[in-house]
Amino acid sequence: MEKSKLLDRCGALGEDRLLLAKVLDRAAQAESRNVPAATDFLSPAQRVQAEDLLRLAGIPGTAFVSLGGYEDAERRILLFLPDWLEPEDAESQSPLRCLRASFRPEETAPTHRDFLGSLMGLGIVREKVGDILVGPGSADLIVLDSVAEFLLQSWTSAGRTHLSVAAIGPEELRVPEAKVEEVRDTVSSLRLDAVVSTALRMSRGKAAELVERGTVQVNWRPCAKPDRLLSEGDTVSARGFGKFQLAQVGGLTKKGRTAIVVQRYV
């Protein structure tokens, strides 16, 4: 199917259409030139869109891998494989580089927003940068190799804080433990609006309104149906309210309600 028709079938418009067109271009490049070809970094929602498009285009999941620098990376690239490269060997051809931006303990610790803002100030677009892992005294980040050398030479500060930037190996990344708040409660059903209401501590009516407005995603796909039934392991995000995972679904209480455990990211 022609690229334009594939994009039409996906309903892709504006920036999403441009991004997905680039994904198809990288897939075609790997096939026609028989070389590895990588996308820019994709958010989880963008990656879901891209993988849906690739399935529609008949490109099997074995033709590409998802890489983010470490196992649980949120922002990831898709690396399309030539026929001579097996998925288990894909990291040997990865265009990802790991950097550590360190600062003196006596200086004000920059936030994630400070680090990202300083990169944008240098003209680095978000698509070239993966996860930014902020920890005590430093931030580790994953970037594309096309910008790594520039950052090693030119990235000297975040806000008013001086930075010392060095290349590190992926095995040296300091991945902070995810901060989650566990919520144990019961719900009348596993409907999306009921679980959102409990997890985000709002009325059932407000939760339903958020869903109907199109501001809620389930497993990174938009969902505007309050009666959508969730399953254990589903991840839900609500614009402006954060995200959570339905970590556990228990049995019924004596009153016929369902016990759930929600892990809310804070």
PDB file of C-alpha atoms in Angstrom:
ATOM      1  CA  MET A   1       0.000   0.000   0.000  1.00  0.00           C
ATOM      2  CA  GLU A   2       1.281   3.500  -0.805  1.00  0.00           C
ATOM      3  CA  LYS A   3       2.630   5.528   2.080  1.00  0.00           C
ATOM      4  CA  SER A   4      -0.011   8.237   1.783  1.00  0.00           C
ATOM      5  CA  LYS A   5      -2.816   5.660   1.846  1.00  0.00           C
ATOM      6  CA  LEU A   6      -1.338   3.969   4.909  1.00  0.00           C
ATOM      7  CA  LEU A   7      -1.176   7.302   6.713  1.00  0.00           C
ATOM      8  CA  ASP A   8      -4.756   8.071   5.677  1.00  0.00           C
ATOM      9  CA  ARG A   9      -5.949   4.753   7.113  1.00  0.00           C
ATOM     10  CA  CYS A  10      -4.248   5.561  10.399  1.00  0.00           C
ATOM     11  CA  GLY A  11      -5.996   8.912  10.507  1.00  0.00           C
ATOM     12  CA  ALA A  12      -2.651  10.631  11.035  1.00  0.00           C
ATOM     13  CA  LEU A  13      -2.697  14.406  10.761  1.00  0.00           C
ATOM     14  CA  GLY A  14      -0.250  17.260  11.287  1.00  0.00           C
ATOM     15  CA  GLU A  15       2.856  16.437  13.311  1.00  0.00           C
ATOM     16  CA  ASP A  16       1.715  12.841  13.860  1.00  0.00           C
ATOM     17  CA  ARG A  17       1.518  12.297  10.108  1.00  0.00           C
ATOM     18  CA  LEU A  18       5.026  13.707   9.613  1.00  0.00           C
ATOM     19  CA  LEU A  19       6.422  11.525  12.383  1.00  0.00           C
ATOM     20  CA  LEU A  20       4.792   8.365  11.048  1.00  0.00           C
ATOM     21  CA  ALA A  21       5.956   9.148   7.515  1.00  0.00           C
ATOM     22  CA  LYS A  22       9.527   9.263   8.833  1.00  0.00           C
ATOM     23  CA  VAL A  23       9.030   5.885  10.507  1.00  0.00           C
ATOM     24  CA  LEU A  24       7.974   4.370   7.176  1.00  0.00           C
ATOM     25  CA  ASP A  25      10.967   6.009   5.493  1.00  0.00           C
ATOM     26  CA  ARG A  26      13.345   4.364   7.975  1.00  0.00           C
ATOM     27  CA  ALA A  27      11.723   0.976   7.426  1.00  0.00           C
ATOM     28  CA  ALA A  28      12.102   1.402   3.653  1.00  0.00           C
ATOM     29  CA  GLN A  29      15.723   2.502   4.050  1.00  0.00           C
ATOM     30  CA  ALA A  30      16.635  -0.623   6.015  1.00  0.00           C
ATOM     31  CA  GLU A  31      14.989  -2.833   3.405  1.00  0.00           C
ATOM     32  CA  SER A  32      16.295  -1.115   0.255  1.00  0.00           C
ATOM     33  CA  ARG A  33      19.866  -0.456   1.412  1.00  0.00           C
ATOM     34  CA  ASN A  34      20.157  -3.476   3.709  1.00  0.00           C
ATOM     35  CA  VAL A  35      21.553  -1.338   6.531  1.00  0.00           C
ATOM     36  CA  PRO A  36      20.283  -0.590  10.052  1.00  0.00           C
ATOM     37  CA  ALA A  37      18.024   2.483  10.130  1.00  0.00           C
ATOM     38  CA  ALA A  38      16.749   4.176  13.285  1.00  0.00           C
ATOM     39  CA  THR A  39      13.941   6.570  14.080  1.00  0.00           C
ATOM     40  CA  ASP A  40      14.286   9.478  16.473  1.00  0.00           C
ATOM     41  CA  PHE A  41      13.139   8.952  20.048  1.00  0.00           C
ATOM     42  CA  LEU A  42       9.435   8.257  20.390  1.00  0.00           C
ATOM     43  CA  SER A  43       7.185   8.738  23.388  1.00  0.00           C
ATOM     44  CA  PRO A  44       5.194   5.660  24.469  1.00  0.00           C
ATOM     45  CA  ALA A  45       2.086   6.982  22.686  1.00  0.00           C
ATOM     46  CA  GLN A  46       4.047   7.710  19.511  1.00  0.00           C
ATOM     47  CA  ARG A  47       5.594   4.250  19.627  1.00  0.00           C
ATOM     48  CA  VAL A  48       2.162   2.634  19.842  1.00  0.00           C
ATOM     49  CA  GLN A  49       1.056   4.669  16.815  1.00  0.00           C
ATOM     50  CA  ALA A  50       4.179   3.670  14.907  1.00  0.00           C
ATOM     51  CA  GLU A  51       3.829  -0.037  15.695  1.00  0.00           C
ATOM     52  CA  ASP A  52       0.152   0.017  14.675  1.00  0.00           C
ATOM     53  CA  LEU A  53       1.160   1.595  11.361  1.00  0.00           C
ATOM     54  CA  LEU A  54       3.909  -0.949  10.776  1.00  0.00           C
ATOM     55  CA  ARG A  55       1.471  -3.808  11.348  1.00  0.00           C
ATOM     56  CA  LEU A  56      -0.895  -2.202   8.863  1.00  0.00           C
ATOM     57  CA  ALA A  57       1.994  -1.968   6.381  1.00  0.00           C
ATOM     58  CA  GLY A  58       2.698  -5.687   6.813  1.00  0.00           C
ATOM     59  CA  ILE A  59       6.086  -5.137   8.461  1.00  0.00           C
ATOM     60  CA  PRO A  60       6.612  -7.931  11.008  1.00  0.00           C
ATOM     61  CA  GLY A  61       7.704  -7.265  14.554  1.00  0.00           C
ATOM     62  CA  THR A  62      10.907  -9.212  13.878  1.00  0.00           C
ATOM     63  CA  ALA A  63      11.992  -6.515  11.396  1.00  0.00           C
ATOM     64  CA  PHE A  64      12.724  -3.971  14.116  1.00  0.00           C
ATOM     65  CA  VAL A  65      13.584  -3.614  17.789  1.00  0.00           C
ATOM     66  CA  SER A  66      12.789  -0.969  20.382  1.00  0.00           C
ATOM     67  CA  LEU A  67      15.799   0.480  22.210  1.00  0.00           C
ATOM     68  CA  GLY A  68      15.967   3.067  24.971  1.00  0.00           C
ATOM     69  CA  GLY A  69      19.349   2.563  26.600  1.00  0.00           C
ATOM     70  CA  TYR A  70      18.049   0.515  29.534  1.00  0.00           C
ATOM     71  CA  GLU A  71      15.321  -2.034  30.153  1.00  0.00           C
ATOM     72  CA  ASP A  72      12.509   0.194  31.414  1.00  0.00           C
ATOM     73  CA  ALA A  73      13.246   3.289  29.318  1.00  0.00           C
ATOM     74  CA  GLU A  74      10.134   5.275  28.470  1.00  0.00           C
ATOM     75  CA  ARG A  75      11.386   7.153  25.425  1.00  0.00           C
ATOM     76  CA  ARG A  76      12.741   4.732  22.834  1.00  0.00           C
ATOM     77  CA  ILE A  77      13.815   4.479  19.208  1.00  0.00           C
ATOM     78  CA  LEU A  78      12.816   1.862  16.665  1.00  0.00           C
ATOM     79  CA  LEU A  79      15.812   0.308  14.943  1.00  0.00           C
ATOM     80  CA  PHE A  80      14.950  -1.406  11.656  1.00  0.00           C
ATOM     81  CA  LEU A  81      17.120  -4.423  10.913  1.00  0.00           C
ATOM     82  CA  PRO A  82      18.759  -5.491   7.650  1.00  0.00           C
ATOM     83  CA  ASP A  83      18.541  -9.179   6.843  1.00  0.00           C
ATOM     84  CA  TRP A  84      22.073  -9.821   8.175  1.00  0.00           C
ATOM     85  CA  LEU A  85      21.332  -8.484  11.676  1.00  0.00           C
ATOM     86  CA  GLU A  86      19.478 -10.595  14.239  1.00  0.00           C
ATOM     87  CA  PRO A  87      17.311  -8.851  16.879  1.00  0.00           C
ATOM     88  CA  GLU A  88      19.491 -10.163  19.720  1.00  0.00           C
ATOM     89  CA  ASP A  89      22.516  -8.446  18.145  1.00  0.00           C
ATOM     90  CA  ALA A  90      20.776  -5.148  17.427  1.00  0.00           C
ATOM     91  CA  GLU A  91      22.414  -3.232  20.273  1.00  0.00           C
ATOM     92  CA  SER A  92      25.778  -3.596  18.512  1.00  0.00           C
ATOM     93  CA  GLN A  93      24.384  -1.297  15.795  1.00  0.00           C
ATOM     94  CA  SER A  94      22.541   1.041  18.154  1.00  0.00           C
ATOM     95  CA  PRO A  95      22.885   4.797  17.517  1.00  0.00           C
ATOM     96  CA  LEU A  96      22.343   5.522  21.216  1.00  0.00           C
ATOM     97  CA  ARG A  97      24.953   7.176  23.425  1.00  0.00           C
ATOM     98  CA  CYS A  98      24.896   7.633  27.187  1.00  0.00           C
ATOM     99  CA  LEU A  99      26.115  10.827  28.844  1.00  0.00           C
ATOM    100  CA  ARG A 100      26.508  11.940  32.455  1.00  0.00           C
ATOM    101  CA  ALA A 101      26.114  15.626  33.313  1.00  0.00           C
ATOM    102  CA  SER A 102      27.652  16.178  36.752  1.00  0.00           C
ATOM    103  CA  PHE A 103      27.570  19.234  39.002  1.00  0.00           C
ATOM    104  CA  ARG A 104      29.232  20.189  42.281  1.00  0.00           C
ATOM    105  CA  PRO A 105      27.317  19.255  45.453  1.00  0.00           C
ATOM    106  CA  GLU A 106      27.360  22.842  46.714  1.00  0.00           C
ATOM    107  CA  GLU A 107      25.512  24.081  43.632  1.00  0.00           C
ATOM    108  CA  THR A 108      21.737  24.141  43.281  1.00  0.00           C
ATOM    109  CA  ALA A 109      20.575  20.789  41.922  1.00  0.00           C
ATOM    110  CA  PRO A 110      18.891  21.259  38.520  1.00  0.00           C
ATOM    111  CA  THR A 111      15.543  19.601  37.936  1.00  0.00           C
ATOM    112  CA  HIS A 112      14.494  17.476  34.969  1.00  0.00           C
ATOM    113  CA  ARG A 113      12.921  20.618  33.501  1.00  0.00           C
ATOM    114  CA  ASP A 114      16.184  22.549  33.958  1.00  0.00           C
ATOM    115  CA  PHE A 115      18.201  19.907  32.119  1.00  0.00           C
ATOM    116  CA  LEU A 116      15.680  19.643  29.307  1.00  0.00           C
ATOM    117  CA  GLY A 117      15.385  23.437  29.014  1.00  0.00           C
ATOM    118  CA  SER A 118      19.144  23.849  28.727  1.00  0.00           C
ATOM    119  CA  LEU A 119      19.261  21.265  25.935  1.00  0.00           C
ATOM    120  CA  MET A 120      16.501  23.044  24.049  1.00  0.00           C
ATOM    121  CA  GLY A 121      18.427  26.289  24.545  1.00  0.00           C
ATOM    122  CA  LEU A 122      21.342  24.706  22.693  1.00  0.00           C
ATOM    123  CA  GLY A 123      19.061  23.915  19.765  1.00  0.00           C
ATOM    124  CA  ILE A 124      18.707  20.201  20.552  1.00  0.00           C
ATOM    125  CA  VAL A 125      15.199  19.085  19.635  1.00  0.00           C
ATOM    126  CA  ARG A 126      13.362  16.755  22.006  1.00  0.00           C
ATOM    127  CA  GLU A 127      13.357  13.928  19.470  1.00  0.00           C
ATOM    128  CA  LYS A 128      17.140  13.551  19.795  1.00  0.00           C
ATOM    129  CA  VAL A 129      17.019  12.982  23.552  1.00  0.00           C
ATOM    130  CA  GLY A 130      15.688   9.958  25.393  1.00  0.00           C
ATOM    131  CA  ASP A 131      15.138   9.605  29.117  1.00  0.00           C
ATOM    132  CA  ILE A 132      16.827  12.061  31.472  1.00  0.00           C
ATOM    133  CA  LEU A 133      17.662  10.297  34.739  1.00  0.00           C
ATOM    134  CA  VAL A 134      18.189  12.875  37.462  1.00  0.00           C
ATOM    135  CA  GLY A 135      19.987  11.776  40.608  1.00  0.00           C
ATOM    136  CA  PRO A 136      22.172  13.202  43.382  1.00  0.00           C
ATOM    137  CA  GLY A 137      24.991  15.231  41.862  1.00  0.00           C
ATOM    138  CA  SER A 138      24.314  14.313  38.243  1.00  0.00           C
ATOM    139  CA  ALA A 139      21.872  13.425  35.508  1.00  0.00           C
ATOM    140  CA  ASP A 140      22.372  10.544  33.111  1.00  0.00           C
ATOM    141  CA  LEU A 141      20.761  10.781  29.708  1.00  0.00           C
ATOM    142  CA  ILE A 142      20.469   8.805  26.519  1.00  0.00           C
ATOM    143  CA  VAL A 143      20.879  10.675  23.235  1.00  0.00           C
ATOM    144  CA  LEU A 144      21.338   9.893  19.562  1.00  0.00           C
ATOM    145  CA  ASP A 145      24.933   9.746  18.404  1.00  0.00           C
ATOM    146  CA  SER A 146      24.240  12.625  15.988  1.00  0.00           C
ATOM    147  CA  VAL A 147      24.150  15.072  18.913  1.00  0.00           C
ATOM    148  CA  ALA A 148      26.421  13.339  21.444  1.00  0.00           C
ATOM    149  CA  GLU A 149      29.720  14.938  20.428  1.00  0.00           C
ATOM    150  CA  PHE A 150      28.159  18.395  20.288  1.00  0.00           C
ATOM    151  CA  LEU A 151      26.850  17.993  23.836  1.00  0.00           C
ATOM    152  CA  LEU A 152      30.185  16.702  25.105  1.00  0.00           C
ATOM    153  CA  GLN A 153      31.841  19.861  23.801  1.00  0.00           C
ATOM    154  CA  SER A 154      29.142  22.513  24.254  1.00  0.00           C
ATOM    155  CA  TRP A 155      26.790  21.611  27.107  1.00  0.00           C
ATOM    156  CA  THR A 156      28.212  23.474  30.090  1.00  0.00           C
ATOM    157  CA  SER A 157      25.266  24.520  32.240  1.00  0.00           C
ATOM    158  CA  ALA A 158      21.660  23.884  33.267  1.00  0.00           C
ATOM    159  CA  GLY A 159      20.117  27.063  34.561  1.00  0.00           C
ATOM    160  CA  ARG A 160      22.837  28.685  36.678  1.00  0.00           C
ATOM    161  CA  THR A 161      24.481  25.386  37.520  1.00  0.00           C
ATOM    162  CA  HIS A 162      27.774  24.469  35.865  1.00  0.00           C
ATOM    163  CA  LEU A 163      27.897  21.014  34.288  1.00  0.00           C
ATOM    164  CA  SER A 164      30.724  18.637  33.514  1.00  0.00           C
ATOM    165  CA  VAL A 165      29.628  16.244  30.767  1.00  0.00           C
ATOM    166  CA  ALA A 166      31.252  12.882  30.030  1.00  0.00           C
ATOM    167  CA  ALA A 167      30.421   9.794  27.996  1.00  0.00           C
ATOM    168  CA  ILE A 168      29.527   6.654  29.955  1.00  0.00           C
ATOM    169  CA  GLY A 169      28.594   3.110  29.067  1.00  0.00           C
ATOM    170  CA  PRO A 170      24.987   1.896  29.286  1.00  0.00           C
ATOM    171  CA  GLU A 171      25.991  -0.374  32.164  1.00  0.00           C
ATOM    172  CA  GLU A 172      26.945   2.751  34.164  1.00  0.00           C
ATOM    173  CA  LEU A 173      23.521   4.403  33.937  1.00  0.00           C
ATOM    174  CA  ARG A 174      22.056   5.297  37.324  1.00  0.00           C
ATOM    175  CA  VAL A 175      18.357   4.572  36.988  1.00  0.00           C
ATOM    176  CA  PRO A 176      16.388   6.065  39.885  1.00  0.00           C
ATOM    177  CA  GLU A 177      13.710   3.924  41.454  1.00  0.00           C
ATOM    178  CA  ALA A 178      10.259   4.883  40.231  1.00  0.00           C
ATOM    179  CA  LYS A 179       8.272   6.800  42.834  1.00  0.00           C
ATOM    180  CA  VAL A 180       4.824   5.319  43.170  1.00  0.00           C
ATOM    181  CA  GLU A 181       1.961   5.726  45.588  1.00  0.00           C
ATOM    182  CA  GLU A 182       0.006   2.537  46.196  1.00  0.00           C
ATOM    183  CA  VAL A 183      -3.752   2.855  46.443  1.00  0.00           C
ATOM    184  CA  ARG A 184      -5.832  -0.064  47.741  1.00  0.00           C
ATOM    185  CA  ASP A 185      -9.566   0.296  47.367  1.00  0.00           C
ATOM    186  CA  THR A 186     -12.688  -1.292  45.945  1.00  0.00           C
ATOM    187  CA  VAL A 187     -14.660  -0.285  42.865  1.00  0.00           C
ATOM    188  CA  SER A 188     -18.164  -1.088  41.720  1.00  0.00           C
ATOM    189  CA  SER A 189     -16.701  -2.368  38.432  1.00  0.00           C
ATOM    190  CA  LEU A 190     -13.525  -2.223  36.366  1.00  0.00           C
ATOM    191  CA  ARG A 191     -14.990   0.490  34.160  1.00  0.00           C
ATOM    192  CA  LEU A 192     -12.454   3.125  33.183  1.00  0.00           C
ATOM    193  CA  ASP A 193     -14.319   5.966  34.888  1.00  0.00           C
ATOM    194  CA  ALA A 194     -14.647   3.994  38.127  1.00  0.00           C
ATOM    195  CA  VAL A 195     -10.937   3.147  38.305  1.00  0.00           C
ATOM    196  CA  VAL A 196      -9.865   6.675  37.313  1.00  0.00           C
ATOM    197  CA  SER A 197     -12.135   8.057  40.030  1.00  0.00           C
ATOM    198  CA  THR A 198     -10.469   5.869  42.659  1.00  0.00           C
ATOM    199  CA  ALA A 199      -6.887   6.236  41.444  1.00  0.00           C
ATOM    200  CA  LEU A 200      -6.975  10.009  40.982  1.00  0.00           C
ATOM    201  CA  ARG A 201      -9.260  10.704  43.944  1.00  0.00           C
ATOM    202  CA  MET A 202     -12.028  12.502  42.118  1.00  0.00           C
ATOM    203  CA  SER A 203     -15.752  12.056  41.696  1.00  0.00           C
ATOM    204  CA  ARG A 204     -17.053   9.443  39.287  1.00  0.00           C
ATOM    205  CA  GLY A 205     -18.726  12.211  37.281  1.00  0.00           C
ATOM    206  CA  LYS A 206     -15.517  14.195  36.892  1.00  0.00           C
ATOM    207  CA  ALA A 207     -13.644  11.054  35.888  1.00  0.00           C
ATOM    208  CA  ALA A 208     -16.241  10.280  33.213  1.00  0.00           C
ATOM    209  CA  GLU A 209     -16.005  13.859  31.958  1.00  0.00           C
ATOM    210  CA  LEU A 210     -12.206  13.602  31.624  1.00  0.00           C
ATOM    211  CA  VAL A 211     -12.580  10.413  29.605  1.00  0.00           C
ATOM    212  CA  GLU A 212     -15.275  11.833  27.330  1.00  0.00           C
ATOM    213  CA  ARG A 213     -13.144  14.915  26.650  1.00  0.00           C
ATOM    214  CA  GLY A 214     -10.452  12.674  25.162  1.00  0.00           C
ATOM    215  CA  THR A 215      -7.803  13.484  27.775  1.00  0.00           C
ATOM    216  CA  VAL A 216      -7.354   9.888  28.976  1.00  0.00           C
ATOM    217  CA  GLN A 217      -5.201   7.176  27.420  1.00  0.00           C
ATOM    218  CA  VAL A 218      -5.247   3.445  28.136  1.00  0.00           C
ATOM    219  CA  ASN A 219      -1.953   1.733  27.350  1.00  0.00           C
ATOM    220  CA  TRP A 220      -0.975   4.919  25.467  1.00  0.00           C
ATOM    221  CA  ARG A 221      -4.005   4.844  23.190  1.00  0.00           C
ATOM    222  CA  PRO A 222      -6.708   7.529  23.489  1.00  0.00           C
ATOM    223  CA  CYS A 223      -9.937   6.228  24.986  1.00  0.00           C
ATOM    224  CA  ALA A 224     -13.109   8.310  25.199  1.00  0.00           C
ATOM    225  CA  LYS A 225     -15.371   5.531  26.492  1.00  0.00           C
ATOM    226  CA  PRO A 226     -16.051   5.701  30.259  1.00  0.00           C
ATOM    227  CA  ASP A 227     -17.438   2.144  30.179  1.00  0.00           C
ATOM    228  CA  ARG A 228     -14.203   0.654  28.793  1.00  0.00           C
ATOM    229  CA  LEU A 229     -13.300  -2.303  31.028  1.00  0.00           C
ATOM    230  CA  LEU A 230      -9.736  -2.368  32.318  1.00  0.00           C
ATOM    231  CA  SER A 231      -7.549  -5.408  32.951  1.00  0.00           C
ATOM    232  CA  GLU A 232      -4.771  -6.062  35.412  1.00  0.00           C
ATOM    233  CA  GLY A 233      -1.544  -4.466  34.162  1.00  0.00           C
ATOM    234  CA  ASP A 234      -3.208  -1.682  32.147  1.00  0.00           C
ATOM    235  CA  THR A 235      -1.547   1.722  32.301  1.00  0.00           C
ATOM    236  CA  VAL A 236      -3.796   4.784  32.336  1.00  0.00           C
ATOM    237  CA  SER A 237      -2.755   8.412  31.916  1.00  0.00           C
ATOM    238  CA  ALA A 238      -4.903  11.515  32.269  1.00  0.00           C
ATOM    239  CA  ARG A 239      -3.603  14.788  30.883  1.00  0.00           C
ATOM    240  CA  GLY A 240      -2.841  17.120  33.761  1.00  0.00           C
ATOM    241  CA  PHE A 241      -3.371  14.422  36.412  1.00  0.00           C
ATOM    242  CA  GLY A 242      -0.530  11.964  35.821  1.00  0.00           C
ATOM    243  CA  LYS A 243      -0.594   8.235  35.221  1.00  0.00           C
ATOM    244  CA  PHE A 244      -1.148   5.010  37.104  1.00  0.00           C
ATOM    245  CA  GLN A 245      -1.133   1.263  36.589  1.00  0.00           C
ATOM    246  CA  LEU A 246      -3.877  -1.115  37.608  1.00  0.00           C
ATOM    247  CA  ALA A 247      -1.397  -3.367  39.357  1.00  0.00           C
ATOM    248  CA  GLN A 248      -3.725  -5.956  40.821  1.00  0.00           C
ATOM    249  CA  VAL A 249      -7.349  -7.028  40.526  1.00  0.00           C
ATOM    250  CA  GLY A 250      -8.646  -9.036  43.461  1.00  0.00           C
ATOM    251  CA  GLY A 251     -11.858 -10.816  44.233  1.00  0.00           C
ATOM    252  CA  LEU A 252     -15.291  -9.545  45.136  1.00  0.00           C
ATOM    253  CA  THR A 253     -16.133  -8.204  48.559  1.00  0.00           C
ATOM    254  CA  LYS A 254     -19.277  -9.193  50.453  1.00  0.00           C
ATOM    255  CA  LYS A 255     -20.951  -6.140  48.962  1.00  0.00           C
ATOM    256  CA  GLY A 256     -20.092  -7.222  45.427  1.00  0.00           C
ATOM    257  CA  ARG A 257     -17.324  -4.668  44.854  1.00  0.00           C
ATOM    258  CA  THR A 258     -13.992  -5.521  43.221  1.00  0.00           C
ATOM    259  CA  ALA A 259     -10.786  -5.062  45.212  1.00  0.00           C
ATOM    260  CA  ILE A 260      -8.000  -3.353  43.275  1.00  0.00           C
ATOM    261  CA  VAL A 261      -4.444  -2.159  43.843  1.00  0.00           C
ATOM    262  CA  VAL A 262      -3.352   0.892  41.865  1.00  0.00           C
ATOM    263  CA  GLN A 263       0.209   2.184  41.593  1.00  0.00           C
ATOM    264  CA  ARG A 264       0.115   5.895  40.947  1.00  0.00           C
ATOM    265  CA  TYR A 265       3.324   7.533  39.676  1.00  0.00           C
ATOM    266  CA  VAL A 266       4.280  10.623  41.675  1.00  0.00           C
TER     267      VAL A 266
END
